[in-house]
Amino acid sequence: MTSRLVIVGGGPRAFMLLERIVARAAADTGVPADVHIDIVDPHPAGAGRIWRRAQSPLLKLNSMAQDVTVFTDETCSIEGPVVAGPSLIEWVQQWRDGRLGDVEIDDELVATEARALTGTSFPTRRLQSHYLGWFARRVIASAPEGVFVRTHVDEVLGVHRAGPRWDVTLASGARLTADAVVYAIGHTAEVPAADEPAAVLADAARRAGLDYYPPAFTADLDLDGIPAGSEVIVRGMGLAAVDLVVLLTQGRGGWFETTADGLRYVPSGHEPRLHLGSRRGVPYRSKVSSQIQGDAPRRDVLTPSVIAALAASDDDRLLDFERDAWPLIAAELLHGHYRELFTGHPDRVSGTWEQAAGLLAAHAWDDPALHAALAALVPDPLDRLDIVALDRPLAGACFADADDAHAAVAAHIRADLHLRTAPERSAAQGLFFAMLLSFLALSEIPAERWNARSRAELLPVRWHTFFSYVASGPPAHRLEEFLALADAGVVRFFGPDVRVALDASSTGSSFVASSPSRPGTTTASILVDAWLPSGAAATSESAALRQLATVHGRLLRVADGEKTRSLGRVVVDGDGRVVRADGVPHDALFAIGPFTSHPEAGAFTRPRSDALSFRQSDRIAAAVVAALTGSALSVSELSAPAPA
């Protein structure tokens, strides 16, 4: 009997899940003998929307080519078979050597990039789309006999019960039948409710004759409506803001040139003037390019036993991120930084790592006595780590005027670039690995162990944004470009705690930006909120996700006292089964991605890191295979002749 599976979505997340299913089938680990799998996505198979080829050649990954893979390896703690494959840089090397006969890079810009790519290069998204597309084709081609995979350039509009099976309706009018359905959609755009802040601001701006760009994927924005020479307020200084700046400068014909004095931007004359501000007032920290020179990174504080104790069920005391996790994370970061400094650069300290480790073990992370004792061992202030200042470098600052604030942000960027790129400052790499290990450790704690405030605010906002700010920022050259753009007068840094109001007066309307750190305001007729949409299923532009949230499943809600809040995410169990409104998981309806209650794991990942994305995909693949096997058995039993 044929078992049928429909996967809603065809980006890297969907194909990494498919690879786990195919790997089990190839290893003969219980996959039904006859399985038909349909993958539906309006965007290219493998790359999906975010990594599609049809976007600006200027946009890049914020990961090095050596740090990107979609293949499992020997470090993965998974039950399914490991199927090794090349990282992005290894794949490019194979292409250059002529060992990939099924890969044709017909875009000369991308081909030129691939010929020059190194492991430490930051590849373009268009090159990444070739890698992901090849991965999708390889997974399909590796399907063993009896497993048939079809891709559909289409969009799923709805999923409905049809007896024991599911009926899947596509935008083209076609229909698919499924025994099991997996929603494997990545990040989607948002359609906020009328009373949401973005919708309210958009409506007010429209009535005032102003232009407001709400949170969106920068590559999808139509920026042609921003005139040359116009004043633009940009809220946000993360990766979305970096992409925005690239598209409105180089994307409009400007270019950078290297001079004796450093990088210089040559304007085309078509650029607007961009005023960048955010809560911190500074960009995400640049990627670290220095290398570990001392002892190997490890978990000193968030050890497996500590995580196991935190994860242990205790109905009387839910975990609070600030109380129970943050002190441990902060201590782990101090260990990572100072281990690399003391063991990798003994010439830069006046003591030993054993002395420093003893101090860290004897004091709380924020104890002034700890930092005084460490300062006595670490002569150069730039070698010391202040976690509070790391998070909010301009907190409490008071600037004389707009120029003073602008200069302070520029000085911060220069200092950060030095710390993150100079070989002698490789303690920044120790800090990065401590961040990464802490992130992986916390992902092992079940979501239900956290209290409502942690799940609604502290984990998704404080922790995840802090992690992104420190460990997932742009390549260093992007921040060098920021400085060149500032020197050219195209970019102005506003400062921290930016506030924007819409001022409608008799003389005209405008957006007005201000900050408590400095006098004066900036006015503009254009405001861009440069950050990504929330990814909530309930407000997704995807009709299939909205239906999943409101019909088939239920939204994750958390409560603190009398206040209950929805997180906009669909509740799933540990195996990715969608949980119905009555609290019972569906037998054959699954979901994986940022719109679910699972910890966000991302799609592709770093090689040899036992990444959460592989563990999630493998576990859900096992559950999907079990559901297909069960449906095949039940249909066979129904169709079998009655016993004589």
Short mmCIF file of C-alpha atoms in Angstrom, two decimals, residues 335-538:
data_model
loop_
_atom_site.label_atom_id
_atom_site.label_comp_id
_atom_site.label_asym_id
_atom_site.label_seq_id
_atom_site.Cartn_x
_atom_site.Cartn_y
_atom_site.Cartn_z
CA HIS A 335 35.52 31.61 31.67
CA GLY A 336 35.61 31.44 27.86
CA HIS A 337 37.17 34.89 27.48
CA TYR A 338 39.80 34.59 30.19
CA ARG A 339 40.76 30.97 29.42
CA GLU A 340 41.77 32.01 25.90
CA LEU A 341 43.53 35.14 27.17
CA PHE A 342 45.58 33.38 29.86
CA THR A 343 46.37 30.16 27.96
CA GLY A 344 46.72 31.68 24.51
CA HIS A 345 48.50 34.94 25.38
CA PRO A 346 50.48 34.47 28.60
CA ASP A 347 52.61 37.46 27.62
CA ARG A 348 49.55 39.71 27.99
CA VAL A 349 48.82 38.76 31.63
CA SER A 350 50.75 38.77 34.88
CA GLY A 351 49.26 35.61 36.36
CA THR A 352 48.21 32.11 35.41
CA TRP A 353 44.94 30.63 34.19
CA GLU A 354 44.76 28.61 37.41
CA GLN A 355 44.79 31.86 39.38
CA ALA A 356 42.12 33.43 37.17
CA ALA A 357 39.97 30.28 37.24
CA GLY A 358 40.18 30.26 41.02
CA LEU A 359 38.93 33.85 41.13
CA LEU A 360 36.05 33.04 38.77
CA ALA A 361 35.05 30.06 40.90
CA ALA A 362 35.14 32.07 44.12
CA HIS A 363 33.08 35.08 43.03
CA ALA A 364 29.77 35.87 41.38
CA TRP A 365 30.08 37.13 37.81
CA ASP A 366 29.15 40.70 38.79
CA ASP A 367 31.13 40.93 42.03
CA PRO A 368 33.27 44.13 41.91
CA ALA A 369 35.95 42.27 43.88
CA LEU A 370 36.25 39.75 41.03
CA HIS A 371 36.82 42.42 38.43
CA ALA A 372 39.30 44.26 40.64
CA ALA A 373 41.29 41.07 41.15
CA LEU A 374 41.22 40.23 37.42
CA ALA A 375 42.31 43.78 36.56
CA ALA A 376 45.41 43.23 38.71
CA LEU A 377 46.28 40.22 36.51
CA VAL A 378 45.31 41.81 33.17
CA PRO A 379 47.18 45.11 32.58
CA ASP A 380 45.51 46.14 29.29
CA PRO A 381 41.89 47.29 29.81
CA LEU A 382 41.07 46.09 26.28
CA ASP A 383 41.87 42.53 27.41
CA ARG A 384 39.30 42.65 30.21
CA LEU A 385 35.66 41.60 29.84
CA ASP A 386 32.82 43.67 31.29
CA ILE A 387 29.63 41.83 30.35
CA VAL A 388 27.35 44.74 31.22
CA ALA A 389 29.36 47.06 28.95
CA LEU A 390 29.51 44.33 26.29
CA ASP A 391 25.71 44.32 26.17
CA ARG A 392 25.08 48.06 26.46
CA PRO A 393 28.31 49.91 25.58
CA LEU A 394 26.64 53.32 25.55
CA ALA A 395 24.40 52.86 28.59
CA GLY A 396 24.28 56.00 30.71
CA ALA A 397 26.22 58.06 28.18
CA CYS A 398 25.37 61.74 27.78
CA PHE A 399 26.41 63.41 24.54
CA ALA A 400 26.86 67.12 23.95
CA ASP A 401 25.07 67.05 20.61
CA ALA A 402 24.29 64.91 17.56
CA ASP A 403 27.88 65.07 16.30
CA ASP A 404 29.17 63.88 19.67
CA ALA A 405 26.81 60.89 19.66
CA HIS A 406 27.75 60.06 16.06
CA ALA A 407 31.46 60.18 16.90
CA ALA A 408 30.99 57.94 19.96
CA VAL A 409 29.27 55.23 17.91
CA ALA A 410 31.97 55.41 15.23
CA ALA A 411 34.68 55.10 17.90
CA HIS A 412 32.89 52.07 19.34
CA ILE A 413 32.81 50.38 15.92
CA ARG A 414 36.53 50.96 15.40
CA ALA A 415 37.33 49.49 18.82
CA ASP A 416 35.06 46.52 18.23
CA LEU A 417 36.67 45.76 14.87
CA HIS A 418 40.08 45.71 16.53
CA LEU A 419 38.93 43.38 19.30
CA ARG A 420 37.22 41.00 16.92
CA THR A 421 39.90 40.80 14.21
CA ALA A 422 43.36 41.36 15.72
CA PRO A 423 45.16 38.01 16.32
CA GLU A 424 46.36 39.12 19.74
CA ARG A 425 42.75 39.75 20.80
CA SER A 426 41.61 36.14 20.28
CA ALA A 427 39.89 36.23 23.67
CA ALA A 428 36.95 37.41 21.55
CA GLN A 429 36.95 33.96 19.93
CA GLY A 430 36.94 32.37 23.38
CA LEU A 431 33.93 34.51 24.21
CA PHE A 432 32.21 33.45 20.97
CA PHE A 433 32.61 29.74 21.71
CA ALA A 434 31.37 30.28 25.26
CA MET A 435 28.28 31.97 23.80
CA LEU A 436 27.72 29.12 21.37
CA LEU A 437 28.15 26.44 24.01
CA SER A 438 25.80 28.31 26.34
CA PHE A 439 23.18 28.56 23.61
CA LEU A 440 23.39 24.82 22.92
CA ALA A 441 23.26 24.03 26.64
CA LEU A 442 20.11 26.07 27.25
CA SER A 443 18.40 24.44 24.28
CA GLU A 444 18.51 21.15 26.22
CA ILE A 445 16.12 22.52 28.87
CA PRO A 446 12.47 21.70 28.06
CA ALA A 447 10.41 24.78 27.26
CA GLU A 448 7.82 23.93 29.90
CA ARG A 449 10.45 24.28 32.65
CA TRP A 450 10.53 28.06 32.15
CA ASN A 451 8.10 30.50 33.72
CA ALA A 452 5.84 32.64 31.58
CA ARG A 453 7.98 35.78 31.71
CA SER A 454 11.00 33.83 30.53
CA ARG A 455 9.14 32.19 27.65
CA ALA A 456 7.40 35.39 26.54
CA GLU A 457 10.14 37.96 27.01
CA LEU A 458 13.47 36.92 28.47
CA LEU A 459 14.37 33.95 26.28
CA PRO A 460 13.13 35.26 22.90
CA VAL A 461 14.09 38.90 23.51
CA ARG A 462 16.85 39.29 26.06
CA TRP A 463 18.73 36.03 25.50
CA HIS A 464 18.26 35.40 21.79
CA THR A 465 18.88 39.02 20.80
CA PHE A 466 21.94 39.21 23.07
CA PHE A 467 23.27 36.01 21.48
CA SER A 468 22.69 37.40 17.98
CA TYR A 469 24.25 40.74 18.91
CA VAL A 470 27.44 39.16 20.27
CA ALA A 471 27.82 35.96 18.23
CA SER A 472 25.87 36.35 15.00
CA GLY A 473 26.76 39.76 13.68
CA PRO A 474 27.90 40.87 10.22
CA PRO A 475 31.29 40.27 8.61
CA ALA A 476 33.91 42.77 9.75
CA HIS A 477 34.09 44.38 6.31
CA ARG A 478 30.45 45.46 6.60
CA LEU A 479 31.27 47.52 9.68
CA GLU A 480 34.32 48.95 7.93
CA GLU A 481 31.91 49.99 5.19
CA PHE A 482 29.65 51.61 7.81
CA LEU A 483 32.59 53.77 8.89
CA ALA A 484 33.40 54.73 5.29
CA LEU A 485 29.75 55.62 4.69
CA ALA A 486 29.78 57.73 7.84
CA ASP A 487 32.88 59.56 6.62
CA ALA A 488 31.09 60.18 3.31
CA GLY A 489 28.08 61.67 5.11
CA VAL A 490 25.70 59.00 3.81
CA VAL A 491 25.22 57.35 7.23
CA ARG A 492 24.66 59.11 10.54
CA PHE A 493 24.68 57.26 13.87
CA PHE A 494 21.90 58.54 16.08
CA GLY A 495 22.81 57.00 19.42
CA PRO A 496 21.10 54.67 21.94
CA ASP A 497 17.47 54.39 23.03
CA VAL A 498 16.13 55.98 19.88
CA ARG A 499 12.48 57.02 20.08
CA VAL A 500 10.37 57.88 17.06
CA ALA A 501 7.12 59.82 17.06
CA LEU A 502 4.87 60.91 14.23
CA ASP A 503 4.39 64.67 14.36
CA ALA A 504 1.43 65.99 12.39
CA SER A 505 1.20 69.77 12.53
CA SER A 506 -0.28 72.55 10.46
CA THR A 507 3.06 73.06 8.72
CA GLY A 508 3.41 69.44 7.67
CA SER A 509 3.95 65.94 9.00
CA SER A 510 7.18 64.10 9.75
CA PHE A 511 8.74 61.32 11.78
CA VAL A 512 10.77 62.72 14.66
CA ALA A 513 13.59 60.73 16.27
CA SER A 514 14.98 61.58 19.69
CA SER A 515 17.17 60.05 22.39
CA PRO A 516 17.49 60.75 26.13
CA SER A 517 21.27 60.52 25.67
CA ARG A 518 21.55 63.66 23.56
CA PRO A 519 19.81 66.94 22.80
CA GLY A 520 18.11 67.65 19.51
CA THR A 521 15.95 65.64 17.16
CA THR A 522 16.06 64.35 13.60
CA THR A 523 13.07 64.67 11.29
CA ALA A 524 12.33 62.68 8.16
CA SER A 525 9.42 61.73 5.95
CA ILE A 526 10.57 58.09 5.77
CA LEU A 527 10.91 55.56 8.59
CA VAL A 528 12.24 52.02 8.17
CA ASP A 529 11.94 49.47 10.97
CA ALA A 530 14.91 47.31 10.02
CA TRP A 531 14.36 44.03 11.78
CA LEU A 532 12.81 40.72 10.82
CA PRO A 533 9.14 39.83 11.34
CA SER A 534 8.35 37.82 14.46
CA GLY A 535 7.70 34.55 12.63
CA ALA A 536 4.45 33.97 14.51
CA ALA A 537 2.14 31.50 12.79
CA ALA A 538 -1.01 33.37 13.80
#
